[in-house]
GROMACS .gro file of C-alpha atoms in nm:
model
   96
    1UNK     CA    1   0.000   0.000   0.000
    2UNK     CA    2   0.100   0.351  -0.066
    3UNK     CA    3   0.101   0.564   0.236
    4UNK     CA    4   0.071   0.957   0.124
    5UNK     CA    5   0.176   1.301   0.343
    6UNK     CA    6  -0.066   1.550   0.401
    7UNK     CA    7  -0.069   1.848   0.194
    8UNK     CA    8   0.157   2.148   0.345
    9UNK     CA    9  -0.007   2.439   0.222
   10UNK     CA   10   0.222   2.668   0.379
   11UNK     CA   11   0.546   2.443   0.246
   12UNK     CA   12   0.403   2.455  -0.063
   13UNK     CA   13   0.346   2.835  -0.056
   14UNK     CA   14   0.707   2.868   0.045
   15UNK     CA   15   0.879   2.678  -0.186
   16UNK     CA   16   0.659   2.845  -0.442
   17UNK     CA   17   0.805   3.147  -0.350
   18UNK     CA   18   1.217   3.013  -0.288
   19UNK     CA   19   1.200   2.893  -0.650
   20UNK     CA   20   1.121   3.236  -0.813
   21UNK     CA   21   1.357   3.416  -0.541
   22UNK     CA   22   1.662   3.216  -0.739
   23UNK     CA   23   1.592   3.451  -0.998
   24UNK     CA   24   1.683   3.835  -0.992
   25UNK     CA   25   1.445   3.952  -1.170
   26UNK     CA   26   1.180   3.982  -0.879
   27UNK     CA   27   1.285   4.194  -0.575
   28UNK     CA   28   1.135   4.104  -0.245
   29UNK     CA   29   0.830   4.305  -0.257
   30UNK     CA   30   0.758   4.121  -0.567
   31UNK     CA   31   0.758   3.830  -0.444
   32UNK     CA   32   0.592   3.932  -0.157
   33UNK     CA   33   0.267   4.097  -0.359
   34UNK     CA   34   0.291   3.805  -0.561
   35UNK     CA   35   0.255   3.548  -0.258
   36UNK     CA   36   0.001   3.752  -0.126
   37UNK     CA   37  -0.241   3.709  -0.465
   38UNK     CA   38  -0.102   3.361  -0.470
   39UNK     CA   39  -0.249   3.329  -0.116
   40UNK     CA   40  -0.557   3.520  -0.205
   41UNK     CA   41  -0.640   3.324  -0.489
   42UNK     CA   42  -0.642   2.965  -0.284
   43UNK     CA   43  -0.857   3.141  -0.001
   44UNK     CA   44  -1.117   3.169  -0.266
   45UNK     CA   45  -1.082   2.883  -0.438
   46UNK     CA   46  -1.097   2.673  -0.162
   47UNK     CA   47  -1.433   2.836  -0.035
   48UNK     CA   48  -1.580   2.743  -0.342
   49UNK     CA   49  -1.483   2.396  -0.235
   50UNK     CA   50  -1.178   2.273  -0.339
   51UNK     CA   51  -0.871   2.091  -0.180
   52UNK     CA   52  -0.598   2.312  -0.036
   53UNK     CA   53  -0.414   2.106  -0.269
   54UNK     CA   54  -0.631   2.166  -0.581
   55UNK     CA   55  -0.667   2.566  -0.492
   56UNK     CA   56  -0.276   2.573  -0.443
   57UNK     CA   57  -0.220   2.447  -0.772
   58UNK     CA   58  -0.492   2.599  -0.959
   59UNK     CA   59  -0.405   2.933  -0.774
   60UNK     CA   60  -0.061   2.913  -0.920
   61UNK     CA   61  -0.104   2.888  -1.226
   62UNK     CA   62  -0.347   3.170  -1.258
   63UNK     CA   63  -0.048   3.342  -1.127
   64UNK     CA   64   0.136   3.256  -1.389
   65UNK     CA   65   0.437   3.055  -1.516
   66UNK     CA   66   0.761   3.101  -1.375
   67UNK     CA   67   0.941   3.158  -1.686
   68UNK     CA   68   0.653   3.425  -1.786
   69UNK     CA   69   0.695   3.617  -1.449
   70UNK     CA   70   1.075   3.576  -1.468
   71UNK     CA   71   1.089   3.780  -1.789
   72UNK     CA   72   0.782   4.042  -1.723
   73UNK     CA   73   0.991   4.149  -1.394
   74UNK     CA   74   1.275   4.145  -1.517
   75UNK     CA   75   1.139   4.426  -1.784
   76UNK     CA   76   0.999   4.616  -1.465
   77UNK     CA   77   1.345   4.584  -1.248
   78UNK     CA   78   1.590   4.565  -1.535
   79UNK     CA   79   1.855   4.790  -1.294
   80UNK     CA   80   1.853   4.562  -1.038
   81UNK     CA   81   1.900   4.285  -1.242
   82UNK     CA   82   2.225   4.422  -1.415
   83UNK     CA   83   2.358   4.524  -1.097
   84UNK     CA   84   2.312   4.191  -0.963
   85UNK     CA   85   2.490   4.092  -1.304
   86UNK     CA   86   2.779   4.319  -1.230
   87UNK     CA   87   2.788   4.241  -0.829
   88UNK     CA   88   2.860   3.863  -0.921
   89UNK     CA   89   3.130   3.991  -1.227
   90UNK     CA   90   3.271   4.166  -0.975
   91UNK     CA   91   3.302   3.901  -0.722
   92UNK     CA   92   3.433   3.630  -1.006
   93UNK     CA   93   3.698   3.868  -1.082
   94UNK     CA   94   3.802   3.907  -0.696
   95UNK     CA   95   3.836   3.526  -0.687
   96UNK     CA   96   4.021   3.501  -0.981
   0.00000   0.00000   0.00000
């Protein structure tokens, strides 16, 4: 028999938003508005009767796709994403 773990909302949430923090593109109030809609959206969904499970996944896709959101806020925060660039040049060049 298969034995199955409960479903973590709140793990799930989180490593939600640790995957799209790897990217800097999104500054932490992005990711913090966009975990708060995230959150939103599965508060309503599962009113309407779904699993937190089900609302988690359907909420995040509504969200959108990670490569989608990667590029759209990257457009929006394109300085801090080429000083981040230049930070880590720097660094590499320090090591070298």
């Amino acid at each position: 028999m298969e034995t199955t773990t409960p479903f973590d909302l709140n793990r799930a949430i989180q490593d939600w938003r640790e995957s799209l923090a790897q990217s800097p593109a999104f500054r932490r109030e992005d990711l913090a508005e966009l975990e708060a809609h995230l959150r939103d959206s599965v508060v309503a969904l599962h009113g309407h009767g779904l699993s937190a499970e089900e609302a988690f996944i359907v909420a995040s896709r509504r969200v959108g796709k990670e490569g989608v959101l990667e590029s759209e806020f990257a457009k929006v925060n394109t300085p801090a994403v080429w000083l981040d660039r230049a930070l880590w040049m720097l660094i590499g060049l320090q090591v070298w």
